[in-house]
Tab-separated table of C-alpha atoms in Angstrom:
chain	number	residue	atom	x	y	z
A	1	UNK	CA	-86.423	136.120	-37.029
A	2	UNK	CA	-87.501	133.387	-35.858
A	3	UNK	CA	-89.944	132.022	-38.646
A	4	UNK	CA	-87.013	132.495	-41.017
A	5	UNK	CA	-84.690	130.354	-39.187
A	6	UNK	CA	-87.074	127.518	-38.861
A	7	UNK	CA	-87.946	128.333	-42.421
A	8	UNK	CA	-84.362	127.865	-43.569
A	9	UNK	CA	-83.931	125.188	-41.618
A	10	UNK	CA	-87.353	123.510	-43.033
A	11	UNK	CA	-85.999	124.316	-46.153
A	12	UNK	CA	-82.389	122.539	-45.642
A	13	UNK	CA	-84.591	119.442	-44.950
A	14	UNK	CA	-86.569	119.471	-47.676
A	15	UNK	CA	-83.529	120.097	-49.669
A	16	UNK	CA	-81.190	116.853	-47.862
A	17	UNK	CA	-84.435	114.527	-48.617
A	18	UNK	CA	-84.530	114.533	-51.909
A	19	UNK	CA	-81.071	115.663	-53.149
A	20	UNK	CA	-79.314	113.265	-51.165
A	21	UNK	CA	-78.502	109.829	-53.001
A	22	UNK	CA	-80.427	111.278	-55.962
A	23	UNK	CA	-78.472	107.911	-58.162
A	24	UNK	CA	-79.535	104.923	-55.570
A	25	UNK	CA	-82.470	103.585	-57.790
A	26	UNK	CA	-81.863	102.287	-61.799
A	27	UNK	CA	-84.115	105.180	-64.415
A	28	UNK	CA	-87.225	103.757	-65.187
A	29	UNK	CA	-88.577	103.444	-68.174
A	30	UNK	CA	-90.438	106.809	-67.931
A	31	UNK	CA	-87.525	108.626	-67.274
A	32	UNK	CA	-85.472	106.717	-69.494
A	33	UNK	CA	-87.738	108.244	-72.320
A	34	UNK	CA	-87.637	111.797	-70.895
A	35	UNK	CA	-84.042	111.161	-71.704
A	36	UNK	CA	-84.353	109.751	-75.082
A	37	UNK	CA	-87.152	112.557	-75.843
A	38	UNK	CA	-84.583	115.570	-75.056
A	39	UNK	CA	-81.111	114.164	-75.852
A	40	UNK	CA	-81.129	115.631	-79.681
A	41	UNK	CA	-82.096	118.823	-81.292
A	42	UNK	CA	-85.221	121.556	-79.999
A	43	UNK	CA	-86.861	120.540	-82.920
A	44	UNK	CA	-86.722	116.345	-82.799
A	45	UNK	CA	-87.632	117.479	-78.786
A	46	UNK	CA	-91.500	118.864	-80.107
A	47	UNK	CA	-91.405	116.379	-82.711
A	48	UNK	CA	-91.055	113.533	-80.010
A	49	UNK	CA	-93.386	114.479	-77.239
A	50	UNK	CA	-96.055	115.754	-79.969
A	51	UNK	CA	-96.582	112.187	-80.519
A	52	UNK	CA	-96.798	111.221	-76.707
A	53	UNK	CA	-99.467	112.105	-74.282
A	54	UNK	CA	-97.905	115.011	-72.072
A	55	UNK	CA	-96.595	118.304	-72.634
A	56	UNK	CA	-92.976	119.476	-73.775
A	57	UNK	CA	-92.079	121.768	-70.741
A	58	UNK	CA	-89.844	119.121	-68.613
A	59	UNK	CA	-88.259	117.535	-71.735
A	60	UNK	CA	-87.388	121.530	-72.556
A	61	UNK	CA	-86.009	121.559	-68.808
A	62	UNK	CA	-83.908	118.873	-69.199
A	63	UNK	CA	-82.514	119.533	-73.309
A	64	UNK	CA	-81.350	123.011	-71.844
A	65	UNK	CA	-79.599	121.351	-68.364
A	66	UNK	CA	-77.906	117.883	-69.978
A	67	UNK	CA	-75.496	120.161	-71.671
A	68	UNK	CA	-74.360	121.464	-68.558
A	69	UNK	CA	-74.786	119.033	-65.947
A	70	UNK	CA	-74.450	116.086	-68.496
A	71	UNK	CA	-77.051	112.548	-68.789
A	72	UNK	CA	-76.093	110.570	-65.910
A	73	UNK	CA	-78.461	109.534	-63.422
A	74	UNK	CA	-78.164	112.061	-61.042
A	75	UNK	CA	-78.247	115.338	-63.434
A	76	UNK	CA	-81.390	113.460	-64.672
A	77	UNK	CA	-83.036	113.823	-61.483
A	78	UNK	CA	-81.354	116.963	-60.132
A	79	UNK	CA	-83.887	119.596	-62.135
A	80	UNK	CA	-87.106	117.344	-59.998
A	81	UNK	CA	-85.020	118.070	-56.454
A	82	UNK	CA	-84.140	121.293	-57.271
A	83	UNK	CA	-88.137	121.941	-58.038
A	84	UNK	CA	-88.931	120.130	-55.524
A	85	UNK	CA	-87.347	122.561	-52.553
A	86	UNK	CA	-89.181	125.323	-54.296
A	87	UNK	CA	-92.545	123.777	-54.471
A	88	UNK	CA	-91.441	123.338	-50.514
A	89	UNK	CA	-91.088	127.128	-50.563
A	90	UNK	CA	-93.828	128.390	-52.063
A	91	UNK	CA	-96.010	126.140	-49.388
A	92	UNK	CA	-94.961	129.196	-47.055
A	93	UNK	CA	-95.766	132.185	-48.708
A	94	UNK	CA	-99.406	130.516	-49.218
A	95	UNK	CA	-100.281	129.402	-46.282
A	96	UNK	CA	-99.521	132.819	-44.902
A	97	UNK	CA	-102.131	134.077	-47.381
A	98	UNK	CA	-104.487	131.715	-45.905
A	99	UNK	CA	-104.015	132.215	-42.587
A	100	UNK	CA	-100.818	133.316	-41.172
A	101	UNK	CA	-97.206	132.341	-40.393
A	102	UNK	CA	-98.410	129.449	-38.125
A	103	UNK	CA	-99.744	127.942	-40.872
A	104	UNK	CA	-96.996	129.121	-43.367
A	105	UNK	CA	-94.895	127.310	-41.903
A	106	UNK	CA	-96.784	124.548	-40.770
A	107	UNK	CA	-97.346	123.626	-44.772
A	108	UNK	CA	-93.860	124.440	-45.523
A	109	UNK	CA	-92.967	121.418	-43.273
A	110	UNK	CA	-95.578	118.965	-44.090
A	111	UNK	CA	-94.912	119.033	-47.006
A	112	UNK	CA	-91.264	118.820	-46.563
A	113	UNK	CA	-91.293	115.117	-45.529
A	114	UNK	CA	-93.920	114.148	-47.375
A	115	UNK	CA	-92.323	110.175	-48.737
A	116	UNK	CA	-94.584	110.774	-51.923
A	117	UNK	CA	-93.281	114.100	-53.052
A	118	UNK	CA	-89.635	113.354	-51.517
A	119	UNK	CA	-90.588	110.136	-53.810
A	120	UNK	CA	-91.683	112.450	-57.122
A	121	UNK	CA	-88.768	115.142	-56.319
A	122	UNK	CA	-86.206	112.000	-57.268
A	123	UNK	CA	-87.717	111.296	-60.578
A	124	UNK	CA	-86.416	112.534	-64.009
A	125	UNK	CA	-89.887	112.794	-65.102
A	126	UNK	CA	-92.273	116.371	-65.181
A	127	UNK	CA	-94.509	115.485	-61.463
A	128	UNK	CA	-91.950	117.137	-59.526
A	129	UNK	CA	-92.576	120.355	-62.269
A	130	UNK	CA	-96.609	119.771	-61.965
A	131	UNK	CA	-96.694	120.721	-57.580
A	132	UNK	CA	-93.912	123.653	-57.938
A	133	UNK	CA	-95.911	125.445	-60.924
A	134	UNK	CA	-99.305	124.574	-59.690
A	135	UNK	CA	-97.905	126.413	-56.658
A	136	UNK	CA	-96.364	129.435	-58.216
A	137	UNK	CA	-99.781	129.646	-60.076
A	138	UNK	CA	-101.994	129.189	-56.864
A	139	UNK	CA	-99.594	131.498	-55.250
A	140	UNK	CA	-100.136	134.187	-58.226
A	141	UNK	CA	-103.996	133.674	-58.378
A	142	UNK	CA	-103.687	134.817	-54.228
A	143	UNK	CA	-101.580	137.577	-55.096
A	144	UNK	CA	-104.279	138.895	-58.147
A	145	UNK	CA	-107.001	138.727	-55.607
A	146	UNK	CA	-105.111	140.335	-52.948
A	147	UNK	CA	-103.647	143.181	-54.976
A	148	UNK	CA	-103.344	142.762	-57.931
A	149	UNK	CA	-100.167	144.457	-59.678
A	150	UNK	CA	-99.112	144.267	-62.750
A	151	UNK	CA	-95.980	142.623	-61.810
A	152	UNK	CA	-98.775	139.810	-59.975
A	153	UNK	CA	-101.122	139.754	-63.564
A	154	UNK	CA	-97.833	138.859	-65.208
A	155	UNK	CA	-96.200	136.553	-63.222
A	156	UNK	CA	-100.356	135.168	-63.111
A	157	UNK	CA	-100.489	135.095	-66.799
A	158	UNK	CA	-96.611	133.529	-67.156
A	159	UNK	CA	-97.312	131.197	-64.360
A	160	UNK	CA	-100.884	129.601	-65.803
A	161	UNK	CA	-98.649	129.030	-68.748
A	162	UNK	CA	-96.184	126.780	-67.036
A	163	UNK	CA	-98.334	125.117	-65.052
A	164	UNK	CA	-100.574	124.120	-68.142
A	165	UNK	CA	-97.518	122.871	-70.103
A	166	UNK	CA	-95.749	120.920	-67.044
A	167	UNK	CA	-98.799	117.904	-67.724
A	168	UNK	CA	-101.826	117.385	-68.732
A	169	UNK	CA	-103.268	117.267	-65.403
A	170	UNK	CA	-102.654	120.692	-65.254
A	171	UNK	CA	-106.428	121.521	-66.822
A	172	UNK	CA	-107.967	120.307	-64.637
A	173	UNK	CA	-106.261	122.144	-61.529
A	174	UNK	CA	-106.110	125.170	-63.588
A	175	UNK	CA	-110.289	124.670	-64.841
A	176	UNK	CA	-111.601	124.778	-60.897
A	177	UNK	CA	-109.482	128.342	-59.812
A	178	UNK	CA	-110.450	129.898	-62.473
A	179	UNK	CA	-114.281	128.908	-62.658
A	180	UNK	CA	-113.940	129.807	-58.893
A	181	UNK	CA	-112.922	133.781	-59.710
A	182	UNK	CA	-115.724	133.537	-62.214
A	183	UNK	CA	-118.009	133.285	-59.566
A	184	UNK	CA	-116.426	135.884	-58.024
A	185	UNK	CA	-116.483	138.776	-60.652
A	186	UNK	CA	-120.595	136.829	-61.028
A	187	UNK	CA	-121.315	137.480	-57.198
A	188	UNK	CA	-119.889	140.965	-58.088
A	189	UNK	CA	-122.324	141.557	-60.764
A	190	UNK	CA	-125.229	140.258	-58.608
A	191	UNK	CA	-124.376	142.808	-56.418
A	192	UNK	CA	-124.133	145.522	-58.724
A	193	UNK	CA	-120.140	146.225	-57.847
A	194	UNK	CA	-118.466	147.486	-61.184
A	195	UNK	CA	-116.755	144.488	-62.936
A	196	UNK	CA	-113.713	145.966	-64.136
A	197	UNK	CA	-112.687	147.368	-60.585
A	198	UNK	CA	-113.058	143.469	-60.162
A	199	UNK	CA	-110.112	141.816	-58.581
A	200	UNK	CA	-111.545	138.291	-59.421
A	201	UNK	CA	-111.807	139.477	-62.966
A	202	UNK	CA	-108.358	140.625	-63.568
A	203	UNK	CA	-107.386	137.100	-62.162
A	204	UNK	CA	-109.712	135.927	-64.589
A	205	UNK	CA	-108.127	138.299	-67.974
A	206	UNK	CA	-104.756	137.059	-66.926
A	207	UNK	CA	-105.611	133.224	-66.811
A	208	UNK	CA	-107.136	133.784	-70.578
A	209	UNK	CA	-103.649	134.854	-71.024
A	210	UNK	CA	-102.339	131.801	-70.258
A	211	UNK	CA	-105.025	129.874	-71.969
A	212	UNK	CA	-104.239	131.609	-75.099
A	213	UNK	CA	-100.190	130.267	-74.569
A	214	UNK	CA	-101.248	127.463	-74.250
A	215	UNK	CA	-103.126	126.642	-77.308
A	216	UNK	CA	-101.018	125.340	-79.818
A	217	UNK	CA	-100.291	122.448	-77.761
A	218	UNK	CA	-104.137	121.925	-76.339
A	219	UNK	CA	-104.672	121.375	-80.057
A	220	UNK	CA	-101.661	118.229	-80.176
A	221	UNK	CA	-103.106	116.519	-77.434
A	222	UNK	CA	-107.062	116.672	-78.505
A	223	UNK	CA	-105.568	114.866	-81.091
A	224	UNK	CA	-103.439	112.494	-78.690
A	225	UNK	CA	-106.455	112.251	-77.095
A	226	UNK	CA	-108.739	110.733	-79.828
A	227	UNK	CA	-106.009	108.222	-79.947
A	228	UNK	CA	-106.130	107.193	-76.869
A	229	UNK	CA	-109.775	106.831	-76.671
A	230	UNK	CA	-109.037	104.339	-79.875
A	231	UNK	CA	-106.481	102.444	-77.975
A	232	UNK	CA	-107.577	102.213	-74.507
A	233	UNK	CA	-105.289	103.305	-71.665
A	234	UNK	CA	-103.187	101.481	-69.027
A	235	UNK	CA	-104.562	103.139	-65.531
A	236	UNK	CA	-107.106	100.674	-64.161
A	237	UNK	CA	-110.609	101.454	-62.897
A	238	UNK	CA	-110.951	103.619	-59.605
A	239	UNK	CA	-112.726	100.462	-57.480
A	240	UNK	CA	-112.333	100.461	-53.661
A	241	UNK	CA	-108.951	98.438	-53.310
A	242	UNK	CA	-107.242	100.845	-55.769
A	243	UNK	CA	-108.812	104.202	-54.429
A	244	UNK	CA	-107.342	103.011	-51.079
A	245	UNK	CA	-104.124	101.830	-52.644
A	246	UNK	CA	-103.769	104.999	-54.236
A	247	UNK	CA	-104.264	107.386	-50.966
A	248	UNK	CA	-101.979	105.717	-49.410
A	249	UNK	CA	-98.726	105.970	-52.080
A	250	UNK	CA	-100.321	109.943	-50.954
A	251	UNK	CA	-100.077	110.249	-48.000
A	252	UNK	CA	-98.665	107.626	-46.576
A	253	UNK	CA	-100.687	107.040	-44.222
A	254	UNK	CA	-104.416	106.380	-44.701
A	255	UNK	CA	-105.228	107.655	-40.641
A	256	UNK	CA	-102.799	110.416	-41.914
A	257	UNK	CA	-104.922	110.831	-44.928
A	258	UNK	CA	-108.611	111.119	-43.128
A	259	UNK	CA	-106.811	113.165	-40.719
A	260	UNK	CA	-106.403	115.716	-43.288
A	261	UNK	CA	-108.839	115.370	-44.788
A	262	UNK	CA	-111.292	116.144	-41.926
A	263	UNK	CA	-109.148	119.488	-41.677
A	264	UNK	CA	-109.966	120.357	-44.616
A	265	UNK	CA	-113.592	119.779	-44.361
A	266	UNK	CA	-113.948	121.898	-41.220
A	267	UNK	CA	-112.428	124.621	-43.654
A	268	UNK	CA	-114.770	123.849	-46.007
A	269	UNK	CA	-117.414	123.878	-43.824
A	270	UNK	CA	-116.223	127.419	-43.021
A	271	UNK	CA	-116.488	128.971	-46.413
A	272	UNK	CA	-120.044	128.638	-46.573
A	273	UNK	CA	-121.883	131.684	-47.271
A	274	UNK	CA	-122.007	134.268	-44.885
A	275	UNK	CA	-121.935	138.447	-44.249
A	276	UNK	CA	-117.981	139.382	-44.170
A	277	UNK	CA	-117.563	142.954	-42.205
A	278	UNK	CA	-114.431	143.671	-44.104
A	279	UNK	CA	-112.244	143.579	-47.440
A	280	UNK	CA	-109.082	141.308	-45.576
A	281	UNK	CA	-112.384	138.526	-44.309
A	282	UNK	CA	-113.870	138.739	-47.531
A	283	UNK	CA	-110.159	138.014	-49.326
A	284	UNK	CA	-109.022	135.450	-46.490
A	285	UNK	CA	-111.840	133.202	-47.348
A	286	UNK	CA	-111.985	133.560	-51.223
A	287	UNK	CA	-108.087	132.149	-51.121
A	288	UNK	CA	-109.577	129.280	-49.033
A	289	UNK	CA	-112.342	128.938	-52.247
A	290	UNK	CA	-109.142	129.169	-54.389
A	291	UNK	CA	-107.219	127.186	-52.666
A	292	UNK	CA	-109.970	124.627	-52.247
A	293	UNK	CA	-110.806	124.226	-55.685
A	294	UNK	CA	-106.937	123.603	-56.882
A	295	UNK	CA	-106.519	120.504	-53.890
A	296	UNK	CA	-109.958	118.630	-54.540
A	297	UNK	CA	-110.728	119.989	-58.640
A	298	UNK	CA	-108.309	117.068	-59.946
A	299	UNK	CA	-109.762	114.412	-57.774
A	300	UNK	CA	-112.602	114.380	-58.275
A	301	UNK	CA	-112.396	115.405	-62.059
A	302	UNK	CA	-110.146	112.752	-62.369
A	303	UNK	CA	-112.287	110.187	-61.060
A	304	UNK	CA	-115.281	111.313	-62.629
A	305	UNK	CA	-114.542	110.912	-66.261
A	306	UNK	CA	-113.065	107.808	-65.106
A	307	UNK	CA	-116.364	106.429	-64.121
A	308	UNK	CA	-117.967	107.538	-66.801
A	309	UNK	CA	-115.508	108.175	-69.565
A	310	UNK	CA	-111.829	106.045	-68.826
A	311	UNK	CA	-109.943	105.381	-66.088
A	312	UNK	CA	-107.341	108.510	-66.037
A	313	UNK	CA	-106.803	108.345	-62.028
A	314	UNK	CA	-103.525	107.926	-61.225
A	315	UNK	CA	-102.073	109.058	-57.490
A	316	UNK	CA	-98.680	110.419	-59.118
A	317	UNK	CA	-100.874	113.127	-60.992
A	318	UNK	CA	-102.029	113.961	-58.465
A	319	UNK	CA	-98.682	115.136	-57.280
A	320	UNK	CA	-100.270	119.384	-57.471
A	321	UNK	CA	-103.296	118.878	-55.956
A	322	UNK	CA	-101.959	116.943	-52.359
A	323	UNK	CA	-100.205	119.855	-50.883
A	324	UNK	CA	-103.148	122.095	-51.700
A	325	UNK	CA	-104.580	119.729	-49.041
A	326	UNK	CA	-101.805	120.116	-47.366
A	327	UNK	CA	-102.560	123.671	-47.007
A	328	UNK	CA	-106.030	123.736	-45.735
A	329	UNK	CA	-105.024	121.007	-43.346
A	330	UNK	CA	-102.636	124.128	-41.797
A	331	UNK	CA	-105.082	126.759	-42.269
A	332	UNK	CA	-107.268	125.176	-40.161
A	333	UNK	CA	-104.333	123.752	-37.559
A	334	UNK	CA	-103.876	127.450	-37.054
A	335	UNK	CA	-106.925	128.497	-36.271
A	336	UNK	CA	-107.425	125.968	-33.520
A	337	UNK	CA	-104.496	127.116	-32.164
A	338	UNK	CA	-101.298	129.524	-33.397
A	339	UNK	CA	-98.402	127.602	-31.580
A	340	UNK	CA	-99.963	124.302	-30.380
A	341	UNK	CA	-102.034	122.824	-33.355
A	342	UNK	CA	-99.328	123.443	-35.893
A	343	UNK	CA	-97.028	121.613	-33.580
A	344	UNK	CA	-99.198	118.837	-33.075
A	345	UNK	CA	-100.951	118.432	-36.594
A	346	UNK	CA	-96.859	118.562	-37.640
A	347	UNK	CA	-95.981	115.609	-34.936
A	348	UNK	CA	-98.486	113.413	-35.643
A	349	UNK	CA	-97.981	113.831	-39.628
A	350	UNK	CA	-93.990	112.408	-39.288
A	351	UNK	CA	-95.308	109.769	-36.383
A	352	UNK	CA	-97.798	108.431	-38.973
A	353	UNK	CA	-95.943	108.466	-42.071
A	354	UNK	CA	-92.530	107.775	-40.856
A	355	UNK	CA	-92.790	104.116	-42.422
A	356	UNK	CA	-93.514	105.091	-45.336
A	357	UNK	CA	-90.900	107.686	-45.403
A	358	UNK	CA	-87.901	105.619	-44.385
A	359	UNK	CA	-89.259	102.913	-46.469
A	360	UNK	CA	-88.896	105.765	-49.904
A	361	UNK	CA	-85.411	107.049	-48.626
A	362	UNK	CA	-83.629	103.375	-48.282
A	363	UNK	CA	-85.636	100.626	-49.733
A	364	UNK	CA	-88.402	101.353	-52.227
A	365	UNK	CA	-86.756	100.585	-55.868
A	366	UNK	CA	-87.696	101.302	-59.310
A	367	UNK	CA	-87.291	98.826	-62.105
A	368	UNK	CA	-83.967	97.474	-61.750
A	369	UNK	CA	-82.498	98.318	-65.999
A	370	UNK	CA	-78.518	99.399	-64.437
A	371	UNK	CA	-78.150	96.128	-62.498
A	372	UNK	CA	-79.878	93.600	-66.027
A	373	UNK	CA	-77.762	95.537	-67.717
A	374	UNK	CA	-74.576	94.836	-65.406
A	375	UNK	CA	-75.766	91.160	-65.925
A	376	UNK	CA	-75.678	90.874	-69.326
A	377	UNK	CA	-72.464	93.083	-69.959
A	378	UNK	CA	-71.001	90.462	-67.442
A	379	UNK	CA	-71.938	87.257	-68.951
A	380	UNK	CA	-72.020	88.366	-72.826
A	381	UNK	CA	-69.165	87.071	-75.364
A	382	UNK	CA	-67.699	90.221	-77.625
A	383	UNK	CA	-70.063	88.526	-80.810
A	384	UNK	CA	-73.163	88.271	-79.045
A	385	UNK	CA	-76.088	90.362	-79.875
A	386	UNK	CA	-79.339	91.132	-77.642
A	387	UNK	CA	-83.107	91.212	-78.403
A	388	UNK	CA	-85.599	93.317	-76.170
A	389	UNK	CA	-88.955	92.269	-75.766
A	390	UNK	CA	-91.159	94.211	-75.465
A	391	UNK	CA	-89.970	97.368	-77.460
A	392	UNK	CA	-91.409	99.934	-75.878
A	393	UNK	CA	-89.245	99.841	-73.318
A	394	UNK	CA	-86.120	100.134	-75.651
A	395	UNK	CA	-85.142	103.514	-74.107
A	396	UNK	CA	-83.949	102.654	-70.910
A	397	UNK	CA	-82.063	99.089	-72.459
A	398	UNK	CA	-80.389	101.918	-74.877
A	399	UNK	CA	-79.513	104.106	-71.747
A	400	UNK	CA	-77.372	101.459	-70.200
A	401	UNK	CA	-75.870	99.604	-73.180
A	402	UNK	CA	-74.913	103.349	-75.344
A	403	UNK	CA	-74.791	101.164	-77.781
A	404	UNK	CA	-77.937	101.281	-80.440
A	405	UNK	CA	-76.511	98.284	-82.369
A	406	UNK	CA	-76.156	95.837	-79.566
A	407	UNK	CA	-79.584	95.386	-79.444
A	408	UNK	CA	-83.648	94.777	-81.655
A	409	UNK	CA	-86.612	95.506	-80.208
A	410	UNK	CA	-89.427	93.164	-80.513
A	411	UNK	CA	-93.132	94.013	-79.715
A	412	UNK	CA	-94.370	90.457	-81.627
A	413	UNK	CA	-94.130	87.219	-81.463
A	414	UNK	CA	-93.024	86.699	-85.347
A	415	UNK	CA	-90.235	89.102	-84.223
A	416	UNK	CA	-88.780	86.912	-81.616
A	417	UNK	CA	-89.000	83.919	-84.487
A	418	UNK	CA	-86.619	86.307	-86.473
A	419	UNK	CA	-84.203	87.694	-84.049
A	420	UNK	CA	-84.290	83.671	-82.695
A	421	UNK	CA	-81.783	83.170	-85.775
A	422	UNK	CA	-78.976	85.895	-85.605
A	423	UNK	CA	-79.592	87.002	-81.734
A	424	UNK	CA	-78.044	85.154	-78.933
A	425	UNK	CA	-79.824	86.901	-75.697
A	426	UNK	CA	-83.769	87.740	-74.689
A	427	UNK	CA	-84.626	90.021	-72.479
A	428	UNK	CA	-88.199	89.775	-71.145
A	429	UNK	CA	-89.697	92.829	-69.729
A	430	UNK	CA	-92.958	94.160	-67.768
A	431	UNK	CA	-95.433	90.611	-69.812
A	432	UNK	CA	-97.277	88.643	-68.309
A	433	UNK	CA	-97.135	85.276	-67.516
A	434	UNK	CA	-98.556	83.987	-71.231
A	435	UNK	CA	-96.760	86.053	-72.834
A	436	UNK	CA	-93.647	85.203	-70.858
A	437	UNK	CA	-94.018	81.306	-71.634
A	438	UNK	CA	-95.026	82.087	-75.392
A	439	UNK	CA	-91.566	84.505	-76.155
A	440	UNK	CA	-89.234	81.769	-73.975
A	441	UNK	CA	-90.782	79.163	-76.838
A	442	UNK	CA	-90.790	81.625	-79.927
A	443	UNK	CA	-87.070	82.701	-79.136
A	444	UNK	CA	-86.409	79.073	-78.388
A	445	UNK	CA	-84.574	80.287	-75.186
A	446	UNK	CA	-83.352	77.844	-72.177
A	447	UNK	CA	-84.428	78.628	-68.678
A	448	UNK	CA	-81.967	76.725	-67.511
A	449	UNK	CA	-78.642	78.448	-69.123
A	450	UNK	CA	-77.510	81.458	-67.156
A	451	UNK	CA	-80.288	83.340	-66.283
A	452	UNK	CA	-80.815	87.320	-64.819
A	453	UNK	CA	-83.206	88.199	-62.955
A	454	UNK	CA	-84.071	91.812	-61.648
A	455	UNK	CA	-86.839	93.700	-60.519
A	456	UNK	CA	-89.568	94.724	-62.707
A	457	UNK	CA	-93.306	94.988	-63.162
A	458	UNK	CA	-95.447	91.740	-64.922
A	459	UNK	CA	-94.855	88.146	-63.405
A	460	UNK	CA	-91.400	88.208	-65.667
A	461	UNK	CA	-89.682	91.237	-64.335
A	462	UNK	CA	-86.553	91.868	-66.145
A	463	UNK	CA	-85.761	88.166	-67.092
A	464	UNK	CA	-82.727	87.375	-69.322
A	465	UNK	CA	-82.534	83.949	-71.109
A	466	UNK	CA	-79.788	82.698	-73.707
A	467	UNK	CA	-80.383	80.938	-76.946
A	468	UNK	CA	-80.488	76.985	-76.470
A	469	UNK	CA	-80.259	75.937	-80.224
A	470	UNK	CA	-78.145	77.248	-83.235
A	471	UNK	CA	-79.530	78.630	-86.176
């Protein structure tokens, strides 16, 4: 009864941290893209997402929820918040399977108060979905390894497909788990055990079913990958400062990260080959090995690809792997002591990450599109028009203006020269100093006229300027 009450309390805490004040920050560009892609017909949604770099599952969720919830900031982010709480709930049964009930409760608590997971559970993007479906996939895999009932085999097929359709990084978690299961099958073969009776073999078959369901979109992503390789990508090379910043972003504390990593390493050392005495011990070792592959596969594979081919390693893409590390650390904590060690680890995690948690809940912001549009509306004249530079940010401006005829989007200096003859206002976004100066000159904007400046990336931020000379 006590564990159930503790679990319920943790879920309430997780929900409050994720649902409260969902509209505190503006939608940023990527969230507005999700809104734009999901606002039309289902066919238009698929065509639009097919031209991007990710699968469509999150967009489908928004497409289904918007007719019911609307498209306010809160409504667009609510599915992610619910999925964030679902991910916290899934930590409990997985932790129990890895080590026992205390490990399940500790893993649940660690994810419930994780600033990184909270932040991306309040964003209208696919990251909370990636974490939730990934944990569902991990749970189903462990259930099949433990006892492959027809229900859990079907659940693994579905969970794997949902995971793969959530984000391209799911492949980096799915594949290592599949390789571990295949490795277990191979060891069974070497030990002359019947393959068809192997639980790991059944898990491999179920994952093959998931892969077949994903093949249609995998072909689309493969075609997009060629375009991305030719055009380049915006992610920086993973040098030491980049990695340090990424680790802090995920863990909320470098000290906490190294503590959890050391505990996970202890878990991995415990997986060194040895002769198991019974089936329960064998399953426990297999379960921890699968969890290690799930947690470590994405960052290691992404890092190798980044240094050998082109950078793809980024913090928010690892949101599915982060709970895996928490699960490994929780399993070690229970083995150290089933009561005091989990309490000590949770206390250390809360203490070390509290500054980042407070910052996430009260101060951390996204580019302030809502505020810059309010600024513009407060000073514009009815006949005024606006030109946006750069045009890729058009969905965010369209979301807050709600009038597609009220602005034009420019991507080149020549577009600004043309716009200067008809438009009155220039909004420069996400540009460096050179681009900003060039845009101001091309549009003949006056930095001395009434100007609004809001937070946004790049030297320009979100900068609103007025044209000075009539044409």
